[in-house]
mmCIF file of C-alpha atoms in Angstrom:
data_model
loop_
_atom_site.group_PDB
_atom_site.id
_atom_site.type_symbol
_atom_site.label_atom_id
_atom_site.label_comp_id
_atom_site.label_asym_id
_atom_site.label_seq_id
_atom_site.Cartn_x
_atom_site.Cartn_y
_atom_site.Cartn_z
ATOM 1 C CA MET A 898 -119.901 -153.047 -3.772
ATOM 2 C CA ALA A 899 -121.286 -149.951 -2.031
ATOM 3 C CA ARG A 900 -118.756 -150.204 0.711
ATOM 4 C CA GLU A 901 -115.892 -150.485 -1.765
ATOM 5 C CA ASP A 902 -117.056 -147.307 -3.427
ATOM 6 C CA ALA A 903 -117.301 -145.478 -0.096
ATOM 7 C CA VAL A 904 -113.805 -146.578 0.808
ATOM 8 C CA ARG A 905 -112.440 -145.418 -2.473
ATOM 9 C CA CYS A 906 -114.111 -141.970 -2.080
ATOM 10 C CA LEU A 907 -112.725 -141.587 1.443
ATOM 11 C CA ARG A 908 -109.198 -142.409 0.275
ATOM 12 C CA CYS A 909 -109.354 -139.897 -2.617
ATOM 13 C CA LEU A 910 -110.485 -137.133 -0.090
ATOM 14 C CA LEU A 911 -107.693 -138.041 2.315
ATOM 15 C CA TYR A 912 -105.158 -137.870 -0.651
ATOM 16 C CA SER A 913 -106.417 -134.356 -1.390
ATOM 17 C CA LEU A 914 -106.228 -133.155 2.172
ATOM 18 C CA ASN A 915 -102.718 -134.496 2.709
ATOM 19 C CA LEU A 916 -101.605 -132.591 -0.415
ATOM 20 C CA LEU A 917 -103.275 -129.489 1.177
ATOM 21 C CA PHE A 918 -101.466 -130.083 4.274
ATOM 22 C CA TRP A 919 -98.030 -130.112 2.485
ATOM 23 C CA LEU A 920 -98.817 -126.901 0.591
ATOM 24 C CA MET A 921 -100.066 -125.019 3.692
ATOM 25 C CA SER A 922 -97.165 -126.137 5.771
ATOM 26 C CA VAL A 923 -94.729 -124.691 3.231
ATOM 27 C CA CYS A 924 -96.685 -121.397 3.051
ATOM 28 C CA VAL A 925 -96.753 -121.107 6.904
ATOM 29 C CA LEU A 926 -92.991 -121.673 7.127
ATOM 30 C CA GLY A 927 -92.418 -119.098 4.373
ATOM 31 C CA VAL A 928 -94.565 -116.391 5.969
ATOM 32 C CA ALA A 929 -93.121 -117.075 9.350
ATOM 33 C CA ALA A 930 -89.634 -116.559 7.912
ATOM 34 C CA TRP A 931 -90.783 -113.404 6.301
ATOM 35 C CA ILE A 932 -92.263 -111.995 9.588
ATOM 36 C CA ARG A 933 -89.136 -113.049 11.470
ATOM 37 C CA ASP A 934 -86.802 -110.721 9.531
ATOM 38 C CA SER A 935 -88.935 -107.660 10.187
ATOM 39 C CA LEU A 936 -89.627 -108.747 13.739
ATOM 40 C CA ASN A 937 -85.854 -108.835 14.490
ATOM 41 C CA THR A 938 -85.466 -105.276 13.203
ATOM 42 C CA VAL A 939 -88.363 -104.005 15.297
ATOM 43 C CA LEU A 940 -87.133 -105.707 18.402
ATOM 44 C CA THR A 941 -83.732 -104.156 18.032
ATOM 45 C CA LEU A 942 -85.196 -100.671 17.672
ATOM 46 C CA THR A 943 -87.599 -101.112 20.584
ATOM 47 C CA ALA A 944 -85.191 -102.860 23.069
ATOM 48 C CA HIS A 945 -86.036 -102.230 26.736
ATOM 49 C CA THR A 946 -89.294 -100.427 26.043
ATOM 50 C CA ARG A 947 -92.957 -101.424 26.336
ATOM 51 C CA LEU A 948 -92.956 -101.776 22.541
ATOM 52 C CA GLU A 949 -90.598 -104.633 22.704
ATOM 53 C CA GLU A 950 -92.925 -106.493 25.129
ATOM 54 C CA ALA A 951 -95.915 -105.862 22.864
ATOM 55 C CA ALA A 952 -94.067 -107.084 19.785
ATOM 56 C CA VAL A 953 -93.004 -110.208 21.563
ATOM 57 C CA LEU A 954 -96.489 -110.837 22.828
ATOM 58 C CA THR A 955 -98.029 -110.403 19.376
ATOM 59 C CA TYR A 956 -95.500 -112.327 17.202
ATOM 60 C CA SER A 957 -93.850 -114.898 19.456
ATOM 61 C CA PRO A 958 -96.588 -117.502 18.851
ATOM 62 C CA ALA A 959 -96.085 -117.079 15.071
ATOM 63 C CA VAL A 960 -92.297 -117.482 15.034
ATOM 64 C CA HIS A 961 -91.775 -119.625 18.104
ATOM 65 C CA PRO A 962 -89.678 -122.750 17.622
ATOM 66 C CA VAL A 963 -92.498 -124.837 18.790
ATOM 67 C CA PHE A 964 -94.775 -123.509 16.136
ATOM 68 C CA ILE A 965 -92.113 -124.066 13.438
ATOM 69 C CA ALA A 966 -91.613 -127.538 14.666
ATOM 70 C CA VAL A 967 -95.350 -128.275 14.613
ATOM 71 C CA CYS A 968 -95.422 -127.208 10.923
ATOM 72 C CA CYS A 969 -92.492 -129.470 10.034
ATOM 73 C CA LEU A 970 -94.150 -132.377 11.888
ATOM 74 C CA LEU A 971 -97.506 -131.695 10.045
ATOM 75 C CA PHE A 972 -95.530 -132.158 6.827
ATOM 76 C CA ILE A 973 -94.215 -135.545 7.965
ATOM 77 C CA VAL A 974 -97.594 -136.564 9.381
ATOM 78 C CA ALA A 975 -99.232 -135.807 6.055
ATOM 79 C CA MET A 976 -96.724 -138.287 4.450
ATOM 80 C CA VAL A 977 -97.577 -140.931 6.978
ATOM 81 C CA GLY A 978 -101.318 -140.338 6.311
ATOM 82 C CA TYR A 979 -100.743 -140.720 2.589
ATOM 83 C CA CYS A 980 -98.834 -143.971 3.025
ATOM 84 C CA GLY A 981 -101.549 -145.293 5.410
ATOM 85 C CA THR A 982 -104.329 -144.340 3.070
ATOM 86 C CA LEU A 983 -102.489 -145.972 0.067
ATOM 87 C CA ARG A 984 -101.900 -149.240 1.908
ATOM 88 C CA CYS A 985 -105.086 -149.147 3.947
ATOM 89 C CA ASP A 986 -103.087 -149.854 7.005
ATOM 90 C CA LEU A 987 -105.027 -149.575 10.239
ATOM 91 C CA LEU A 988 -101.951 -148.954 12.422
ATOM 92 C CA LEU A 989 -100.596 -146.032 10.242
ATOM 93 C CA LEU A 990 -104.096 -144.514 10.001
ATOM 94 C CA SER A 991 -104.467 -144.680 13.858
ATOM 95 C CA TRP A 992 -101.149 -143.025 14.302
ATOM 96 C CA TYR A 993 -102.137 -140.399 11.731
ATOM 97 C CA PHE A 994 -105.330 -139.608 13.480
ATOM 98 C CA CYS A 995 -103.672 -139.208 16.958
ATOM 99 C CA SER A 996 -100.894 -137.064 15.518
ATOM 100 C CA LEU A 997 -103.436 -134.675 13.845
ATOM 101 C CA LEU A 998 -105.336 -134.439 17.187
ATOM 102 C CA LEU A 999 -102.216 -133.501 19.017
ATOM 103 C CA ILE A 1000 -101.149 -130.887 16.363
ATOM 104 C CA PHE A 1001 -104.638 -129.415 16.336
ATOM 105 C CA CYS A 1002 -104.534 -128.803 20.174
ATOM 106 C CA VAL A 1003 -101.200 -126.980 19.885
ATOM 107 C CA GLU A 1004 -102.294 -124.897 17.077
ATOM 108 C CA LEU A 1005 -105.489 -123.946 18.974
ATOM 109 C CA ALA A 1006 -103.473 -122.823 21.954
ATOM 110 C CA SER A 1007 -101.249 -120.814 19.635
ATOM 111 C CA ALA A 1008 -104.184 -119.110 17.928
ATOM 112 C CA VAL A 1009 -105.669 -118.097 21.250
ATOM 113 C CA TRP A 1010 -102.346 -116.660 22.369
ATOM 114 C CA THR A 1011 -101.832 -114.770 19.067
ATOM 115 C CA TYR A 1012 -105.381 -113.027 19.177
ATOM 116 C CA GLU A 1013 -104.512 -111.443 22.484
ATOM 117 C CA GLN A 1014 -104.120 -107.620 21.975
ATOM 118 C CA PRO A 1015 -100.950 -106.183 23.356
ATOM 119 C CA PRO A 1016 -101.071 -103.185 25.829
ATOM 120 C CA VAL A 1017 -99.508 -100.515 23.674
ATOM 121 C CA GLN A 1018 -100.400 -96.854 23.009
ATOM 122 C CA ARG A 1019 -99.222 -94.337 20.398
ATOM 123 C CA SER A 1020 -97.635 -92.277 23.225
ATOM 124 C CA ASP A 1021 -95.130 -95.117 23.655
ATOM 125 C CA MET A 1022 -93.746 -94.289 20.240
ATOM 126 C CA ILE A 1023 -91.859 -91.361 21.776
ATOM 127 C CA SER A 1024 -89.620 -93.715 23.630
ATOM 128 C CA LEU A 1025 -87.931 -94.620 20.331
ATOM 129 C CA LYS A 1026 -86.281 -91.241 20.217
ATOM 130 C CA SER A 1027 -83.901 -92.389 23.043
ATOM 131 C CA ARG A 1028 -82.333 -94.772 20.444
ATOM 132 C CA MET A 1029 -81.534 -92.016 17.883
ATOM 133 C CA PRO A 1030 -78.498 -90.281 19.525
ATOM 134 C CA ASN A 1031 -76.360 -93.464 19.104
ATOM 135 C CA PHE A 1032 -76.904 -93.399 15.289
ATOM 136 C CA GLY A 1033 -73.626 -93.403 13.427
ATOM 137 C CA LEU A 1034 -71.381 -94.123 16.398
ATOM 138 C CA GLN A 1035 -68.654 -96.717 16.033
ATOM 139 C CA ARG A 1036 -69.833 -98.700 18.983
ATOM 140 C CA TYR A 1037 -73.447 -98.855 17.653
ATOM 141 C CA GLN A 1038 -72.935 -99.913 14.010
ATOM 142 C CA TRP A 1039 -75.567 -102.581 14.491
ATOM 143 C CA LEU A 1040 -78.094 -100.005 15.570
ATOM 144 C CA THR A 1041 -77.153 -97.761 12.544
ATOM 145 C CA HIS A 1042 -77.726 -100.744 10.241
ATOM 146 C CA THR A 1043 -81.054 -101.458 11.874
ATOM 147 C CA TRP A 1044 -82.287 -97.916 11.498
ATOM 148 C CA ASN A 1045 -81.282 -97.844 7.870
ATOM 149 C CA SER A 1046 -82.898 -101.149 7.164
ATOM 150 C CA PHE A 1047 -86.142 -100.308 8.857
ATOM 151 C CA GLN A 1048 -86.444 -96.867 7.210
ATOM 152 C CA THR A 1049 -85.752 -98.462 3.879
ATOM 153 C CA GLU A 1050 -88.196 -101.329 4.272
ATOM 154 C CA PHE A 1051 -91.016 -99.368 5.810
ATOM 155 C CA LYS A 1052 -90.491 -96.118 3.822
ATOM 156 C CA CYS A 1053 -90.345 -93.860 6.854
ATOM 157 C CA CYS A 1054 -87.990 -91.322 8.442
ATOM 158 C CA GLY A 1055 -87.450 -90.514 12.105
ATOM 159 C CA VAL A 1056 -89.947 -91.274 14.795
ATOM 160 C CA ILE A 1057 -92.770 -88.800 14.184
ATOM 161 C CA TYR A 1058 -91.101 -86.718 11.390
ATOM 162 C CA PHE A 1059 -87.726 -86.552 9.606
ATOM 163 C CA THR A 1060 -86.847 -83.485 11.798
ATOM 164 C CA ASP A 1061 -86.409 -85.843 14.750
ATOM 165 C CA TRP A 1062 -82.988 -86.617 13.333
ATOM 166 C CA LEU A 1063 -82.001 -82.981 13.546
ATOM 167 C CA GLU A 1064 -83.351 -82.539 17.051
ATOM 168 C CA MET A 1065 -82.044 -85.746 18.689
ATOM 169 C CA THR A 1066 -78.640 -85.858 16.978
ATOM 170 C CA GLU A 1067 -75.871 -83.489 15.908
ATOM 171 C CA MET A 1068 -76.698 -84.258 12.226
ATOM 172 C CA GLU A 1069 -77.428 -81.450 9.849
ATOM 173 C CA PHE A 1070 -79.571 -83.578 7.601
ATOM 174 C CA PRO A 1071 -81.384 -87.042 7.906
ATOM 175 C CA PRO A 1072 -79.627 -90.332 6.872
ATOM 176 C CA ASP A 1073 -79.705 -91.344 3.250
ATOM 177 C CA SER A 1074 -81.970 -94.180 4.081
ATOM 178 C CA CYS A 1075 -84.827 -91.563 4.424
ATOM 179 C CA CYS A 1076 -84.714 -90.845 0.667
ATOM 180 C CA SER A 1077 -87.387 -92.276 -1.608
ATOM 181 C CA ASN A 1078 -84.603 -92.593 -4.233
ATOM 182 C CA GLN A 1079 -81.476 -93.534 -2.427
ATOM 183 C CA TYR A 1080 -77.978 -92.671 -3.563
ATOM 184 C CA PRO A 1081 -74.901 -91.197 -1.660
ATOM 185 C CA GLY A 1082 -75.693 -87.668 -0.524
ATOM 186 C CA CYS A 1083 -79.435 -87.794 -1.478
ATOM 187 C CA ALA A 1084 -80.609 -86.796 2.017
ATOM 188 C CA ARG A 1085 -78.353 -83.584 1.971
ATOM 189 C CA HIS A 1086 -79.542 -82.727 -1.486
ATOM 190 C CA ALA A 1087 -83.221 -83.245 -0.541
ATOM 191 C CA HIS A 1088 -82.879 -81.251 2.685
ATOM 192 C CA LEU A 1089 -81.393 -78.266 0.923
ATOM 193 C CA HIS A 1090 -83.504 -78.329 -2.335
ATOM 194 C CA ASP A 1091 -86.609 -80.603 -2.265
ATOM 195 C CA LEU A 1092 -87.970 -82.157 0.963
ATOM 196 C CA SER A 1093 -90.468 -84.150 -0.978
ATOM 197 C CA ASP A 1094 -87.676 -86.557 -1.826
ATOM 198 C CA LEU A 1095 -87.665 -87.635 1.802
ATOM 199 C CA HIS A 1096 -90.148 -90.007 3.364
ATOM 200 C CA GLN A 1097 -92.635 -87.792 5.091
ATOM 201 C CA GLU A 1098 -94.132 -90.394 7.409
ATOM 202 C CA GLY A 1099 -92.342 -91.207 10.716
ATOM 203 C CA CYS A 1100 -91.404 -94.709 11.749
ATOM 204 C CA GLY A 1101 -93.344 -94.603 15.091
ATOM 205 C CA PRO A 1102 -96.689 -95.106 13.466
ATOM 206 C CA LYS A 1103 -95.187 -97.878 11.252
ATOM 207 C CA ILE A 1104 -93.984 -99.735 14.291
ATOM 208 C CA TYR A 1105 -97.259 -99.194 16.073
ATOM 209 C CA SER A 1106 -99.120 -100.669 12.983
ATOM 210 C CA PHE A 1107 -96.639 -103.535 12.917
ATOM 211 C CA ILE A 1108 -97.257 -104.397 16.538
ATOM 212 C CA ARG A 1109 -100.993 -104.274 16.127
ATOM 213 C CA GLY A 1110 -100.820 -106.726 13.323
ATOM 214 C CA THR A 1111 -99.453 -106.744 9.755
ATOM 215 C CA LYS A 1112 -100.843 -108.300 6.531
ATOM 216 C CA GLN A 1113 -98.373 -111.101 6.990
ATOM 217 C CA LEU A 1114 -99.641 -111.876 10.443
ATOM 218 C CA GLN A 1115 -103.285 -111.874 9.147
ATOM 219 C CA ALA A 1116 -102.269 -114.221 6.266
ATOM 220 C CA LEU A 1117 -100.645 -116.456 8.942
ATOM 221 C CA ARG A 1118 -103.815 -116.501 11.017
ATOM 222 C CA PHE A 1119 -105.861 -117.255 8.003
ATOM 223 C CA LEU A 1120 -103.552 -120.213 7.109
ATOM 224 C CA GLY A 1121 -103.804 -121.451 10.744
ATOM 225 C CA VAL A 1122 -107.595 -121.401 10.712
ATOM 226 C CA SER A 1123 -107.635 -123.219 7.263
ATOM 227 C CA ILE A 1124 -105.185 -125.838 8.557
ATOM 228 C CA GLY A 1125 -107.394 -126.291 11.566
ATOM 229 C CA VAL A 1126 -110.523 -126.783 9.526
ATOM 230 C CA ALA A 1127 -108.844 -129.220 7.267
ATOM 231 C CA GLN A 1128 -107.439 -131.216 10.225
ATOM 232 C CA ILE A 1129 -110.971 -131.559 11.651
ATOM 233 C CA LEU A 1130 -112.195 -132.846 8.272
ATOM 234 C CA ALA A 1131 -109.210 -135.128 7.871
ATOM 235 C CA MET A 1132 -109.752 -136.584 11.415
ATOM 236 C CA ALA A 1133 -113.475 -137.214 10.656
ATOM 237 C CA LEU A 1134 -112.606 -139.002 7.307
ATOM 238 C CA THR A 1135 -109.880 -141.050 8.977
ATOM 239 C CA LEU A 1136 -112.223 -142.299 11.587
ATOM 240 C CA THR A 1137 -114.766 -143.220 8.937
ATOM 241 C CA LEU A 1138 -112.118 -145.057 6.879
ATOM 242 C CA LEU A 1139 -110.885 -146.902 9.945
ATOM 243 C CA TRP A 1140 -114.433 -148.067 10.727
ATOM 244 C CA ALA A 1141 -115.035 -149.191 7.157
ATOM 245 C CA LEU A 1142 -111.673 -151.052 6.910
ATOM 246 C CA TYR A 1143 -112.067 -152.697 10.288
ATOM 247 C CA TYR A 1144 -115.543 -154.023 9.880
ATOM 248 C CA GLY A 1145 -114.913 -154.832 6.218
ATOM 249 C CA ARG A 1146 -112.199 -157.271 7.287
ATOM 250 C CA LYS A 1147 -114.176 -158.602 10.224
ATOM 251 C CA ALA A 1148 -117.228 -159.524 8.213
ATOM 252 C CA PRO A 1149 -116.427 -160.939 4.672
ATOM 253 C CA GLU A 1150 -118.749 -160.262 1.669
ATOM 254 C CA PRO A 1151 -121.820 -162.547 1.394
ATOM 255 C CA ASP A 1152 -120.866 -163.423 -2.307
ATOM 256 C CA THR A 1153 -117.517 -164.711 -1.216
ATOM 257 C CA MET A 1154 -118.971 -167.366 1.053
ATOM 258 C CA THR A 1155 -118.835 -170.827 -0.662
ATOM 259 C CA ALA A 1156 -121.251 -173.636 -0.210
ATOM 260 C CA PRO A 1157 -120.018 -176.525 2.036
ATOM 261 C CA PRO A 1158 -118.493 -179.455 0.125
ATOM 262 C CA PRO A 1159 -120.800 -182.495 -0.443
ATOM 263 C CA PRO A 1160 -120.270 -185.328 2.032
ATOM 264 C CA ASP A 1161 -118.151 -188.161 1.081
ATOM 265 C CA ASP A 1162 -119.766 -191.287 0.042
ATOM 266 C CA PRO A 1163 -119.836 -193.540 3.023
ATOM 267 C CA ALA A 1164 -120.134 -196.745 1.059
ATOM 268 C CA PRO A 1165 -116.850 -198.576 1.057
ATOM 269 C CA LEU A 1166 -115.162 -199.700 -2.157
ATOM 270 C CA THR A 1167 -115.349 -203.534 -2.251
ATOM 271 C CA VAL A 1168 -113.718 -205.828 -4.674
ATOM 272 C CA THR A 1169 -116.010 -208.400 -6.257
ATOM 273 C CA HIS A 1170 -115.699 -210.918 -9.109
ATOM 274 C CA GLY A 1171 -117.826 -211.252 -12.160
ATOM 275 C CA ALA A 1172 -119.562 -208.806 -14.421
ATOM 276 C CA SER A 1173 -121.312 -206.876 -11.714
ATOM 277 C CA GLY A 1174 -118.211 -206.430 -9.607
ATOM 278 C CA GLU A 1175 -116.330 -205.051 -12.503
ATOM 279 C CA ALA A 1176 -119.032 -202.739 -13.503
ATOM 280 C CA SER A 1177 -119.337 -201.371 -10.004
ATOM 281 C CA ALA A 1178 -115.586 -200.698 -9.811
ATOM 282 C CA CYS A 1179 -115.715 -198.879 -13.161
ATOM 283 C CA ASN A 1180 -118.612 -196.647 -11.844
ATOM 284 C CA ARG A 1181 -116.776 -195.781 -8.752
ATOM 285 C CA THR A 1182 -113.379 -195.049 -10.020
ATOM 286 C CA ASN A 1183 -114.263 -193.174 -13.210
ATOM 287 C CA LYS A 1184 -117.541 -191.302 -13.047
ATOM 288 C CA VAL A 1185 -117.220 -189.685 -16.475
ATOM 289 C CA CYS A 1186 -117.140 -192.849 -18.487
ATOM 290 C CA ASN A 1187 -120.315 -193.467 -20.547
ATOM 291 C CA ASN A 1188 -122.509 -196.661 -20.731
ATOM 292 C CA THR A 1189 -120.866 -197.866 -23.915
ATOM 293 C CA ASN A 1190 -117.320 -198.053 -22.503
ATOM 294 C CA CYS A 1191 -118.606 -199.745 -19.246
ATOM 295 C CA ASN A 1192 -120.536 -202.459 -21.315
ATOM 296 C CA THR A 1193 -117.415 -203.146 -23.446
ATOM 297 C CA HIS A 1194 -115.357 -203.565 -20.438
ATOM 298 C CA SER A 1195 -117.973 -205.819 -18.939
ATOM 299 C CA SER A 1196 -118.017 -208.099 -21.938
ATOM 300 C CA GLY A 1197 -114.348 -208.480 -22.010
ATOM 301 C CA SER A 1198 -114.270 -209.488 -18.437
ATOM 302 C CA GLU A 1199 -116.846 -212.258 -19.059
ATOM 303 C CA LEU A 1200 -114.879 -213.648 -21.977
ATOM 304 C CA HIS A 1201 -111.751 -213.743 -19.836
ATOM 305 C CA PHE A 1202 -113.595 -215.573 -17.065
ATOM 306 C CA GLU A 1203 -114.982 -218.224 -19.449
ATOM 307 C CA MET A 1204 -111.500 -218.978 -20.913
ATOM 308 C CA GLU A 1205 -110.094 -219.531 -17.452
ATOM 309 C CA ARG A 1206 -112.964 -221.953 -16.541
ATOM 310 C CA LEU A 1207 -112.552 -224.098 -19.713
ATOM 311 C CA SER A 1208 -108.841 -224.445 -19.185
#
């Protein structure tokens, strides 16, 4: 009984952990997709600079296809673990344990890679100014769209200050994406009347902070650590459940063992004549008959024998 209660408790814990794996996998995939959009914008602005190398070094483990595949595999492994726990299948539980161990090793390597600090300095932000003269040109519409998207999302303007647009380009006022309240011609109006309507912080420090690590990256790291701890606990519980199921099937419960059947009566059944023979046959063929029935049967046999002798 104690073993059955322990197995039931282990199964409930594994059910909860597998449900947690499903939720965490979905969260990791969502955060990774969120980071990927911002990362593509940063990589476009910092192309062919040290900033690009630093961004790749920081975020590649988080958005790498292998990492995404591992999260999808974890979702499938959790389903297999749930089925194995539900059916108490030793083969499925063994496969579940080995898969968790492999995924844990991949995640551990990814975590070590992610925590490596990129070699980037604030002075490297100045190299972004080389991308500004191409803004608005027909050949560089993709770059124009990237600048506008980044300045709108991160609420910044220029590299260090919004005047960078006036220094590095032939523009008389910054792009409209520098406005806190965007509408056509807002930057011109703000430049002539109220500069407070423009974002006062440059995009250089924003990119530097992004490369050093954002809240999304911290959340992704926290989810990774949580999944790793849950995997260690799940592997320990799976091993315990495998041990309990294996030895439970190998050694049956003491109360299920039945006593050996009584030995058969070695005395052969012989056919005899007379009252004693008929009574003996009655006792051997029908053990539940009472003494009254046996005596009646014996008297009837004697009467039949006497009639045959007289005739």
